[in-house]
Every structure is written in C-alpha cells, then in structure tokens.
Amino acid sequence: MIKKSLLFLGNFSFSKIILAFLSLNLFIFLLYVNGIESNSLNISLKYFLFSNETIVPNSNNSKENLDNSTFPTVSKNSNLSKEYGIYNKTLCPMIPAKLHGRIPVKYFNGTFIELENSLSNLSIEKGGLWSPKECKPRYKVALIIPYRNRENILKIFLKNLHPFLQKQQIEYGIYLIEPLQNLTFNRGLLMNIGFIESLKKTNQKWECFMFHDVDLIPEDERIIYSCPEQPRHLSAFVTKFNTIVSGEALFGGVSALTKDQMKKVNGYSNLYFGWGGEDDDFRYRILQNNFKITRYPLEIGRYLMIRHTSDQKINSERFNLLKKTVERMKTDGLNSIEYKLNDMIIGKLFTKVIVSYDENYLLKKIY
Ligand code: BGN
C-alpha cells in the first residue's frame, strides 16, 4: 500500500501540478462568467414580460417602467462592471436605461454638410453604421428604407433616428434603396433588394430588419428597434398631417422581422408597382406562415409623418394582386427577384443602394 502511494506521488510530476492549477483557474473563471449570464437572463425575463405586453407601460409613468430600477443595466461606472472588470464583454441591457417615453420630433432645414456636422459627436461610421462601445449589443439591426426625391425629409429622418437608435444601444445600419428616376416606385421590391444587399455587403451580419418609410419619425423612446419572437408592426398610431392612421389590419409604415422570418415568408411580393397593397400582401404572407403580428400599445407606437406632396401613382392592379397573394407567395418574392445593382454610395450617415428593374418583364414572368 505504502509502496503504491509512493509510486503514485512519484508519477505526479511538476507539469501535472501546473495543469491542475490551470484547470482550477478555468473553473473559477467559468463560474464567474455564469454569474454574469444569469444576470442577463434575469433582464431577459423582465423584458419578455414587457415585450409580450402583459405589462402595458403607461406614458404617464414611463420613467417608472423603464428606469434603472426596473431594468437593471451595467453602466461604465457601476459596481458590477468594476467588480467583474470585463465591462466590454457585458451584453447591453434588453431595455436600455434612460428611455423616458414621449419625445418631440426635431426639425432640420440646413444642408447635408451642416447635418453631418451637427451629428459629428455621435461617431457614426461610414455608410451610416454604428455599434455601442460600452457594451456588447444584443441586436444587429438593418433599417431598410425605400427612397426617392425626399431630401428634406431624409435630413429630418437622420437627425432624429441616429440619436434615437444610439440611445437604444443597438448595432445598426441605415440603408436607402433608390430606383433610377424613370422607373415606377415599387416599395416591396425595394425592401427585398435592401434585405439582400445589406446582408451581402456585411457578410450576413444583420439579424433583424426594420422595413421603414422615410417620412415616419418615432415619437416615443419606448419603441425598441429590435425583433421580438413574432413580427412586429411598430407604427401602430401615425399622425398623418391632420388625420390618424391606425388599425389592426395595417402592416405598412415601420415593421420588424428577423432575417429568418423574412426568408420564411419569401420577402415581399415584387409585383406591386405604384402606391398601395404591398404591405397588405406582406401581412397576408406573415399570417399565412402562422406568425402572429405584435404591436406596441397605441400610446407608445406613435409616429409623426413629415408632410410631403404625393408623387406616386396609385396602383389600380393592387386588388387583383391581393386576391392571389397566397397562391403566389412561394414563387413571387426573394426567390424570384431580378434587378440590377447600379451603384452603392457609402455616405457619412447612410448607405445608398441605387437599383433598376424591368417592370414589364417582372409582371409577365410566370409565378
Ligand atoms: C391601405 C393600403 C395600404 C396602405 C394603407 C394606409 C390598399 C390595398 C387595397 C385595400 N392598401 O388601404 O397599402 O398602407 O391603406 O395608407 O390600398
């Protein structure tokens, strides 16, 4: 017995002692990381309750619902970050602190250079990309914006949206998709192109997509630009000039889908040339694929439409197209799109994708 023990000790070389010491360190490190994970899980659970809208935040007590005490966050100076010392690797909070409800829309009527200067403190990267430095973003979100001839509105959009998105601590990119001047505007087709090109350009980085009209400015900081489990219609209550646009049957304006959800529904139809119907078609696809559409309560999902003259022709074919949405949806969309990428402009505040397509060819194609 003694002989055996001596033999064992003899075999226990110096390198094995080092190995045991390193393993112990690794074990302690794992416990430590798990501690942080369980903290973020806690935040997720609270957010889950919130995002399911079982708790309806009230605009009058927005502070109460969204401040630090309700949704803990790890800020640069917090004890938690000092204690763990790996502040850069901490996930950003699900609901960032300091989101205090209703915000006024900021107007802007200077030049683009003036706009860029006025936003220069935001450290926006080329192409309109940004990611928080103080924590690891939970969401990688691409904003896809069909665009043409709306310079003044675009400036107001950028002036408001960059600071709004940064406050949410998400990683984001802003993409404008513009057809050549002589083509009929096709919002759905442009959304599909934005989805494809933004992914291609970033090596498939984006996980969540906001399909966004350029003339809609969020009026409440609690509208989180993330993708929950189900597709979300963000612009639940739009003030359009002197009227209100709102209703359960709408899915236009601003809507959020994950990359996988967008692929599952085969994107938008490519066939709606001119104004109207493409968003209804998209909504049918979503419901047909057994997704449920979620919305913020009306007092939160508020947007202001910036006034402009309408230059789009109304699509009189939209009713006929809508009748066959379900029949066509597996063959008309992301998997059948055809377009030409004419240019990609990497601006200081956005990426602009300039494209062309053949309307007659697309309409005559068999689906
Ligand atoms: C609907 C349009 C939508 C538009 C909303 C809000 C149609 C199809 C025939 C019912 N749909 O009526 O495209 O987003 O109004 O303006 O016209």
Tab-separated table of C-alpha atoms and ligand atoms in Angstrom:
chain	number	residue	atom	x	y	z
A	1	MET	CA	0.000	0.000	0.000
A	2	ILE	CA	2.729	2.478	1.056
A	3	LYS	CA	4.755	1.390	-1.912
A	4	LYS	CA	1.796	2.079	-4.220
A	5	SER	CA	1.256	5.563	-2.748
A	6	LEU	CA	4.920	6.425	-3.179
A	7	LEU	CA	4.720	5.240	-6.759
A	8	PHE	CA	1.673	7.496	-7.326
A	9	LEU	CA	3.441	10.525	-5.801
A	10	GLY	CA	6.460	9.771	-7.882
A	11	ASN	CA	4.350	9.836	-11.038
A	12	PHE	CA	2.768	13.135	-10.044
A	13	SER	CA	5.232	15.312	-11.909
A	14	PHE	CA	5.643	19.059	-11.688
A	15	SER	CA	3.821	19.602	-15.036
A	16	LYS	CA	0.736	17.827	-13.677
A	17	ILE	CA	0.629	20.193	-10.713
A	18	ILE	CA	0.711	23.160	-13.111
A	19	LEU	CA	-2.091	21.558	-15.159
A	20	ALA	CA	-4.253	21.096	-12.063
A	21	PHE	CA	-3.663	24.711	-11.077
A	22	LEU	CA	-4.711	25.972	-14.548
A	23	SER	CA	-7.867	23.826	-14.537
A	24	LEU	CA	-8.858	25.254	-11.182
A	25	ASN	CA	-8.451	28.765	-12.607
A	26	LEU	CA	-10.569	27.868	-15.613
A	27	PHE	CA	-13.253	26.504	-13.328
A	28	ILE	CA	-13.314	29.707	-11.279
A	29	PHE	CA	-13.485	31.781	-14.477
A	30	LEU	CA	-16.461	29.774	-15.771
A	31	LEU	CA	-18.346	30.276	-12.520
A	32	TYR	CA	-17.696	33.971	-12.826
A	33	VAL	CA	-18.944	34.230	-16.418
A	34	ASN	CA	-22.027	32.231	-15.467
A	35	GLY	CA	-22.768	34.733	-12.775
A	36	ILE	CA	-22.932	37.466	-15.385
A	37	GLU	CA	-25.026	35.327	-17.695
A	38	SER	CA	-27.600	34.701	-15.024
A	39	ASN	CA	-27.830	38.432	-14.533
A	40	SER	CA	-28.632	38.964	-18.224
A	41	LEU	CA	-31.130	36.119	-18.107
A	42	ASN	CA	-32.877	37.969	-15.366
A	43	ILE	CA	-33.077	41.046	-17.582
A	44	SER	CA	-34.380	38.916	-20.468
A	45	LEU	CA	-37.153	37.540	-18.331
A	46	LYS	CA	-38.296	41.001	-17.366
A	47	TYR	CA	-38.181	42.093	-20.960
A	48	PHE	CA	-40.084	39.031	-22.058
A	49	LEU	CA	-42.924	40.031	-19.771
A	50	PHE	CA	-42.787	43.524	-21.141
A	51	SER	CA	-42.498	42.618	-24.815
A	52	ASN	CA	-45.436	40.256	-24.547
A	53	GLU	CA	-47.331	43.312	-23.499
A	54	THR	CA	-48.719	41.713	-20.390
A	55	ILE	CA	-47.360	44.795	-18.679
A	56	VAL	CA	-48.524	47.814	-20.580
A	57	PRO	CA	-46.234	50.739	-19.901
A	58	ASN	CA	-48.158	53.894	-19.405
A	59	SER	CA	-46.914	57.097	-20.960
A	60	ASN	CA	-47.545	58.986	-17.727
A	61	ASN	CA	-45.272	56.798	-15.705
A	62	SER	CA	-42.828	55.805	-18.403
A	63	LYS	CA	-39.946	56.640	-16.094
A	64	GLU	CA	-41.221	54.188	-13.588
A	65	ASN	CA	-41.434	51.423	-16.151
A	66	LEU	CA	-38.161	51.908	-17.897
A	67	ASP	CA	-35.653	53.300	-15.477
A	68	ASN	CA	-32.688	51.548	-13.893
A	69	SER	CA	-34.598	50.030	-11.049
A	70	THR	CA	-36.962	48.119	-13.336
A	71	PHE	CA	-34.461	47.053	-15.965
A	72	PRO	CA	-31.012	46.765	-14.434
A	73	THR	CA	-28.184	47.805	-16.660
A	74	VAL	CA	-24.426	47.703	-16.407
A	75	SER	CA	-23.100	51.168	-16.951
A	76	LYS	CA	-19.442	52.093	-17.176
A	77	ASN	CA	-19.230	53.239	-13.591
A	78	SER	CA	-21.425	50.671	-11.935
A	79	ASN	CA	-20.029	48.486	-9.186
A	80	LEU	CA	-20.914	45.412	-11.181
A	81	SER	CA	-18.692	46.363	-14.093
A	82	LYS	CA	-15.827	47.359	-11.784
A	83	GLU	CA	-16.185	44.160	-9.839
A	84	TYR	CA	-16.095	41.909	-12.887
A	85	GLY	CA	-13.663	44.028	-14.815
A	86	ILE	CA	-14.814	42.692	-18.192
A	87	TYR	CA	-17.101	45.567	-18.912
A	88	ASN	CA	-16.577	45.457	-22.694
A	89	LYS	CA	-17.929	41.954	-22.924
A	90	THR	CA	-21.107	42.593	-20.982
A	91	LEU	CA	-24.289	42.406	-23.025
A	92	CYS	CA	-26.174	45.669	-23.358
A	93	PRO	CA	-29.455	45.665	-21.423
A	94	MET	CA	-32.624	44.452	-23.147
A	95	ILE	CA	-34.300	47.732	-22.346
A	96	PRO	CA	-31.656	50.419	-22.043
A	97	ALA	CA	-31.882	52.761	-19.112
A	98	LYS	CA	-32.846	56.381	-19.681
A	99	LEU	CA	-35.642	55.815	-22.163
A	100	HIS	CA	-38.217	58.248	-20.944
A	101	GLY	CA	-41.287	57.994	-23.123
A	102	ARG	CA	-42.556	60.684	-25.483
A	103	ILE	CA	-40.025	62.780	-27.417
A	104	PRO	CA	-40.523	65.742	-29.735
A	105	VAL	CA	-39.553	65.470	-33.414
A	106	LYS	CA	-36.549	67.649	-34.244
A	107	TYR	CA	-36.814	69.576	-37.485
A	108	PHE	CA	-33.830	70.417	-39.652
A	109	ASN	CA	-33.552	72.587	-42.732
A	110	GLY	CA	-29.815	73.057	-43.250
A	111	THR	CA	-27.558	71.429	-45.856
A	112	PHE	CA	-26.269	67.850	-45.720
A	113	ILE	CA	-22.836	69.091	-44.632
A	114	GLU	CA	-24.468	71.010	-41.778
A	115	LEU	CA	-26.402	67.911	-40.829
A	116	GLU	CA	-23.237	65.784	-40.825
A	117	ASN	CA	-21.520	68.377	-38.650
A	118	SER	CA	-24.428	68.523	-36.248
A	119	LEU	CA	-24.199	64.731	-35.795
A	120	SER	CA	-20.402	64.507	-35.741
A	121	ASN	CA	-20.300	63.836	-31.982
A	122	LEU	CA	-22.198	60.557	-32.496
A	123	SER	CA	-19.217	58.665	-34.020
A	124	ILE	CA	-21.298	57.272	-36.867
A	125	GLU	CA	-19.177	55.087	-39.103
A	126	LYS	CA	-19.078	55.342	-42.887
A	127	GLY	CA	-22.225	54.003	-44.516
A	128	GLY	CA	-24.397	55.032	-41.539
A	129	LEU	CA	-23.227	52.184	-39.305
A	130	TRP	CA	-22.862	52.304	-35.539
A	131	SER	CA	-22.307	49.973	-32.627
A	132	PRO	CA	-22.173	50.794	-28.903
A	133	LYS	CA	-18.708	50.785	-27.377
A	134	GLU	CA	-19.682	50.464	-23.735
A	135	CYS	CA	-21.337	47.040	-24.043
A	136	LYS	CA	-21.937	44.182	-26.453
A	137	PRO	CA	-25.087	44.969	-28.477
A	138	ARG	CA	-27.913	42.457	-28.268
A	139	TYR	CA	-29.364	43.342	-31.646
A	140	LYS	CA	-27.846	43.832	-35.080
A	141	VAL	CA	-30.465	45.784	-36.922
A	142	ALA	CA	-30.617	46.990	-40.525
A	143	LEU	CA	-33.040	49.785	-41.378
A	144	ILE	CA	-34.254	49.320	-44.941
A	145	ILE	CA	-35.726	52.484	-46.415
A	146	PRO	CA	-37.189	52.700	-49.931
A	147	TYR	CA	-36.268	56.161	-51.098
A	148	ARG	CA	-36.656	58.728	-53.870
A	149	ASN	CA	-36.748	62.549	-54.051
A	150	ARG	CA	-37.239	63.240	-50.375
A	151	GLU	CA	-34.069	65.111	-49.398
A	152	ASN	CA	-35.573	67.405	-46.792
A	153	ILE	CA	-37.466	64.573	-45.185
A	154	LEU	CA	-34.377	62.376	-45.251
A	155	LYS	CA	-32.435	65.023	-43.307
A	156	ILE	CA	-35.126	65.155	-40.622
A	157	PHE	CA	-35.157	61.351	-40.539
A	158	LEU	CA	-31.391	61.118	-39.997
A	159	LYS	CA	-31.355	63.967	-37.500
A	160	ASN	CA	-33.863	62.107	-35.336
A	161	LEU	CA	-33.075	58.452	-35.944
A	162	HIS	CA	-29.323	58.361	-35.314
A	163	PRO	CA	-29.548	59.673	-31.733
A	164	PHE	CA	-32.748	57.668	-31.139
A	165	LEU	CA	-31.103	54.378	-32.185
A	166	GLN	CA	-27.895	55.062	-30.281
A	167	LYS	CA	-29.809	55.591	-27.074
A	168	GLN	CA	-31.128	52.038	-27.539
A	169	GLN	CA	-27.564	50.662	-27.612
A	170	ILE	CA	-28.182	48.515	-30.673
A	171	GLU	CA	-25.792	47.877	-33.535
A	172	TYR	CA	-27.412	49.345	-36.635
A	173	GLY	CA	-27.004	50.340	-40.253
A	174	ILE	CA	-29.164	52.666	-42.354
A	175	TYR	CA	-29.782	51.623	-45.976
A	176	LEU	CA	-31.649	53.695	-48.546
A	177	ILE	CA	-32.799	51.823	-51.624
A	178	GLU	CA	-33.384	54.092	-54.594
A	179	PRO	CA	-34.670	53.143	-58.063
A	180	LEU	CA	-33.472	55.007	-61.162
A	181	GLN	CA	-35.612	58.074	-61.895
A	182	ASN	CA	-37.560	56.687	-64.867
A	183	LEU	CA	-38.872	53.605	-63.010
A	184	THR	CA	-42.188	53.135	-61.235
A	185	PHE	CA	-41.635	53.042	-57.484
A	186	ASN	CA	-42.125	49.560	-56.034
A	187	ARG	CA	-41.859	49.615	-52.239
A	188	GLY	CA	-41.925	45.820	-51.760
A	189	LEU	CA	-39.319	45.121	-54.408
A	190	LEU	CA	-37.052	47.811	-52.903
A	191	MET	CA	-37.456	46.262	-49.434
A	192	ASN	CA	-36.404	42.878	-50.841
A	193	ILE	CA	-33.373	44.418	-52.534
A	194	GLY	CA	-32.417	46.206	-49.300
A	195	PHE	CA	-32.639	42.941	-47.390
A	196	ILE	CA	-30.422	41.111	-49.898
A	197	GLU	CA	-27.860	43.868	-50.448
A	198	SER	CA	-27.443	44.868	-46.787
A	199	LEU	CA	-26.691	41.241	-45.937
A	200	LYS	CA	-24.325	40.812	-48.871
A	201	LYS	CA	-22.420	43.972	-48.036
A	202	THR	CA	-21.850	42.975	-44.398
A	203	ASN	CA	-21.155	39.281	-44.792
A	204	GLN	CA	-24.639	38.412	-43.495
A	205	LYS	CA	-24.234	40.453	-40.308
A	206	TRP	CA	-27.817	41.692	-39.772
A	207	GLU	CA	-30.216	39.550	-37.748
A	208	CYS	CA	-33.136	41.910	-37.538
A	209	PHE	CA	-34.722	44.204	-40.131
A	210	MET	CA	-36.783	47.359	-39.822
A	211	PHE	CA	-38.714	47.972	-43.016
A	212	HIS	CA	-39.121	51.697	-42.663
A	213	ASP	CA	-40.754	54.568	-44.537
A	214	VAL	CA	-38.522	57.636	-44.627
A	215	ASP	CA	-41.319	60.041	-43.689
A	216	LEU	CA	-42.128	58.369	-40.359
A	217	ILE	CA	-40.370	59.654	-37.238
A	218	PRO	CA	-40.810	57.835	-33.914
A	219	GLU	CA	-42.307	59.976	-31.177
A	220	ASP	CA	-41.659	57.681	-28.252
A	221	GLU	CA	-38.362	56.327	-26.976
A	222	ARG	CA	-40.011	53.139	-25.775
A	223	ILE	CA	-40.383	51.930	-29.360
A	224	ILE	CA	-37.495	49.496	-29.267
A	225	TYR	CA	-35.932	48.741	-32.657
A	226	SER	CA	-35.459	45.038	-32.012
A	227	CYS	CA	-37.070	41.883	-33.359
A	228	PRO	CA	-39.159	40.027	-30.794
A	229	GLU	CA	-40.221	36.409	-31.360
A	230	GLN	CA	-43.009	37.406	-33.707
A	231	PRO	CA	-43.079	40.064	-36.449
A	232	ARG	CA	-43.883	43.487	-35.047
A	233	HIS	CA	-45.748	46.422	-36.538
A	234	LEU	CA	-44.093	49.433	-34.935
A	235	SER	CA	-46.056	52.318	-36.402
A	236	ALA	CA	-49.293	51.460	-34.626
A	237	PHE	CA	-50.506	55.054	-34.451
A	238	VAL	CA	-49.392	57.501	-37.144
A	239	THR	CA	-50.248	61.180	-37.139
A	240	LYS	CA	-50.543	61.894	-40.852
A	241	PHE	CA	-50.972	65.608	-41.393
A	242	ASN	CA	-54.360	66.153	-39.749
A	243	THR	CA	-55.514	62.548	-39.548
A	244	ILE	CA	-54.609	59.386	-37.659
A	245	VAL	CA	-53.641	56.176	-39.468
A	246	SER	CA	-54.069	53.204	-37.190
A	247	GLY	CA	-55.641	49.747	-37.217
A	248	GLU	CA	-55.023	46.068	-36.657
A	249	ALA	CA	-55.172	45.326	-40.382
A	250	LEU	CA	-52.238	47.602	-41.248
A	251	PHE	CA	-48.630	46.474	-41.613
A	252	GLY	CA	-47.085	49.368	-43.568
A	253	GLY	CA	-45.023	52.256	-42.254
A	254	VAL	CA	-42.497	50.603	-39.964
A	255	SER	CA	-42.340	46.842	-39.371
A	256	ALA	CA	-39.776	44.484	-37.877
A	257	LEU	CA	-38.915	40.937	-38.917
A	258	THR	CA	-35.943	38.726	-38.205
A	259	LYS	CA	-33.784	37.507	-41.062
A	260	ASP	CA	-35.295	34.034	-40.737
A	261	GLN	CA	-38.873	35.282	-40.668
A	262	MET	CA	-38.227	37.329	-43.798
A	263	LYS	CA	-36.813	34.262	-45.560
A	264	LYS	CA	-39.689	32.081	-44.373
A	265	VAL	CA	-42.323	34.382	-45.923
A	266	ASN	CA	-40.226	34.769	-49.093
A	267	GLY	CA	-39.987	38.529	-48.512
A	268	TYR	CA	-42.363	40.996	-50.127
A	269	SER	CA	-44.086	40.457	-53.457
A	270	ASN	CA	-42.099	42.035	-56.319
A	271	LEU	CA	-45.213	42.907	-58.290
A	272	TYR	CA	-46.754	45.987	-56.660
A	273	PHE	CA	-45.764	48.896	-58.883
A	274	GLY	CA	-47.061	52.252	-57.612
A	275	TRP	CA	-48.841	53.090	-54.348
A	276	GLY	CA	-50.726	50.631	-52.166
A	277	GLY	CA	-51.302	46.986	-51.353
A	278	GLU	CA	-47.739	45.638	-50.988
A	279	ASP	CA	-47.918	45.931	-47.202
A	280	ASP	CA	-51.278	44.124	-47.099
A	281	ASP	CA	-49.794	41.359	-49.246
A	282	PHE	CA	-46.827	41.123	-46.872
A	283	ARG	CA	-49.186	40.893	-43.891
A	284	TYR	CA	-51.100	38.001	-45.501
A	285	ARG	CA	-47.833	36.162	-46.078
A	286	ILE	CA	-46.895	36.590	-42.444
A	287	LEU	CA	-50.254	35.350	-41.144
A	288	GLN	CA	-50.314	32.512	-43.667
A	289	ASN	CA	-46.991	31.314	-42.257
A	290	ASN	CA	-48.586	31.113	-38.796
A	291	PHE	CA	-46.805	34.101	-37.351
A	292	LYS	CA	-48.668	36.475	-35.108
A	293	ILE	CA	-48.297	40.207	-35.567
A	294	THR	CA	-47.428	42.092	-32.397
A	295	ARG	CA	-47.834	45.798	-31.712
A	296	TYR	CA	-46.984	48.301	-29.037
A	297	PRO	CA	-49.927	49.836	-27.234
A	298	LEU	CA	-51.301	52.825	-29.114
A	299	GLU	CA	-49.897	55.324	-26.642
A	300	ILE	CA	-46.368	54.045	-27.349
A	301	GLY	CA	-46.303	53.079	-31.040
A	302	ARG	CA	-46.527	56.706	-32.139
A	303	TYR	CA	-45.009	58.168	-35.278
A	304	LEU	CA	-45.237	61.532	-36.956
A	305	MET	CA	-45.488	61.600	-40.743
A	306	ILE	CA	-43.496	64.501	-42.169
A	307	ARG	CA	-45.594	66.412	-44.664
A	308	HIS	CA	-44.837	65.972	-48.348
A	309	THR	CA	-46.657	66.050	-51.653
A	310	SER	CA	-47.560	62.676	-53.078
A	311	ASP	CA	-45.822	61.910	-56.355
A	312	GLN	CA	-46.681	58.235	-56.655
A	313	LYS	CA	-49.290	56.877	-58.964
A	314	ILE	CA	-51.869	54.647	-57.289
A	315	ASN	CA	-51.647	51.010	-58.330
A	316	SER	CA	-55.040	50.064	-59.721
A	317	GLU	CA	-53.936	46.416	-60.047
A	318	ARG	CA	-53.487	46.021	-56.297
A	319	PHE	CA	-56.903	44.482	-55.651
A	320	ASN	CA	-56.353	41.766	-58.279
A	321	LEU	CA	-52.871	41.045	-56.961
A	322	LEU	CA	-54.138	40.781	-53.395
A	323	LYS	CA	-56.702	38.154	-54.351
A	324	LYS	CA	-53.873	35.791	-55.315
A	325	THR	CA	-51.338	36.551	-52.602
A	326	VAL	CA	-51.448	33.095	-51.074
A	327	GLU	CA	-51.248	31.286	-54.409
A	328	ARG	CA	-48.227	33.320	-55.466
A	329	MET	CA	-46.258	33.775	-52.279
A	330	LYS	CA	-43.949	30.761	-52.641
A	331	THR	CA	-42.790	31.854	-56.073
A	332	ASP	CA	-43.037	35.647	-56.039
A	333	GLY	CA	-40.578	37.261	-53.652
A	334	LEU	CA	-36.975	36.880	-52.534
A	335	ASN	CA	-36.546	33.686	-54.529
A	336	SER	CA	-37.658	35.176	-57.851
A	337	ILE	CA	-36.365	38.741	-57.653
A	338	GLU	CA	-34.427	40.168	-60.606
A	339	TYR	CA	-32.793	43.586	-60.554
A	340	LYS	CA	-29.601	45.361	-61.387
A	341	LEU	CA	-27.386	46.949	-58.787
A	342	ASN	CA	-26.368	50.251	-60.408
A	343	ASP	CA	-24.387	51.801	-57.589
A	344	MET	CA	-23.697	51.666	-53.888
A	345	ILE	CA	-22.861	55.001	-52.269
A	346	ILE	CA	-21.228	54.873	-48.868
A	347	GLY	CA	-22.310	58.161	-47.290
A	348	LYS	CA	-21.412	59.505	-43.859
A	349	LEU	CA	-24.888	58.959	-42.467
A	350	PHE	CA	-26.269	56.129	-44.652
A	351	THR	CA	-25.541	53.650	-47.418
A	352	LYS	CA	-27.454	54.304	-50.606
A	353	VAL	CA	-28.170	51.412	-52.951
A	354	ILE	CA	-29.185	52.532	-56.454
A	355	VAL	CA	-31.029	49.920	-58.477
A	356	SER	CA	-33.026	49.300	-61.633
A	357	TYR	CA	-35.564	46.691	-62.679
A	358	ASP	CA	-37.752	45.877	-65.649
A	359	GLU	CA	-41.398	46.371	-64.721
A	360	ASN	CA	-42.861	44.686	-67.807
A	361	TYR	CA	-40.554	41.731	-67.523
A	362	LEU	CA	-41.354	41.182	-63.824
A	363	LEU	CA	-45.101	41.449	-64.378
A	364	LYS	CA	-45.057	38.995	-67.288
A	365	LYS	CA	-42.955	36.391	-65.531
A	366	ILE	CA	-44.880	33.252	-64.596
A	367	TYR	CA	-45.266	32.765	-60.850
B	1	BGN	C1	-54.468	50.752	-47.400
B	1	BGN	C2	-53.488	50.390	-48.494
B	1	BGN	C3	-52.141	50.188	-47.867
B	1	BGN	C4	-51.732	51.436	-47.079
B	1	BGN	C5	-52.798	51.769	-46.067
B	1	BGN	C6	-52.523	53.002	-45.240
B	1	BGN	C7	-54.568	49.148	-50.336
B	1	BGN	C8	-54.984	47.779	-50.874
B	1	BGN	C9	-56.444	47.660	-51.023
B	1	BGN	C10	-57.166	47.508	-49.723
B	1	BGN	N1	-53.954	49.157	-49.167
B	1	BGN	O1	-55.728	50.922	-47.907
B	1	BGN	O2	-51.194	49.890	-48.847
B	1	BGN	O3	-50.517	51.249	-46.407
B	1	BGN	O4	-54.040	51.929	-46.751
B	1	BGN	O5	-52.341	54.131	-46.007
B	1	BGN	O6	-54.810	50.144	-50.967
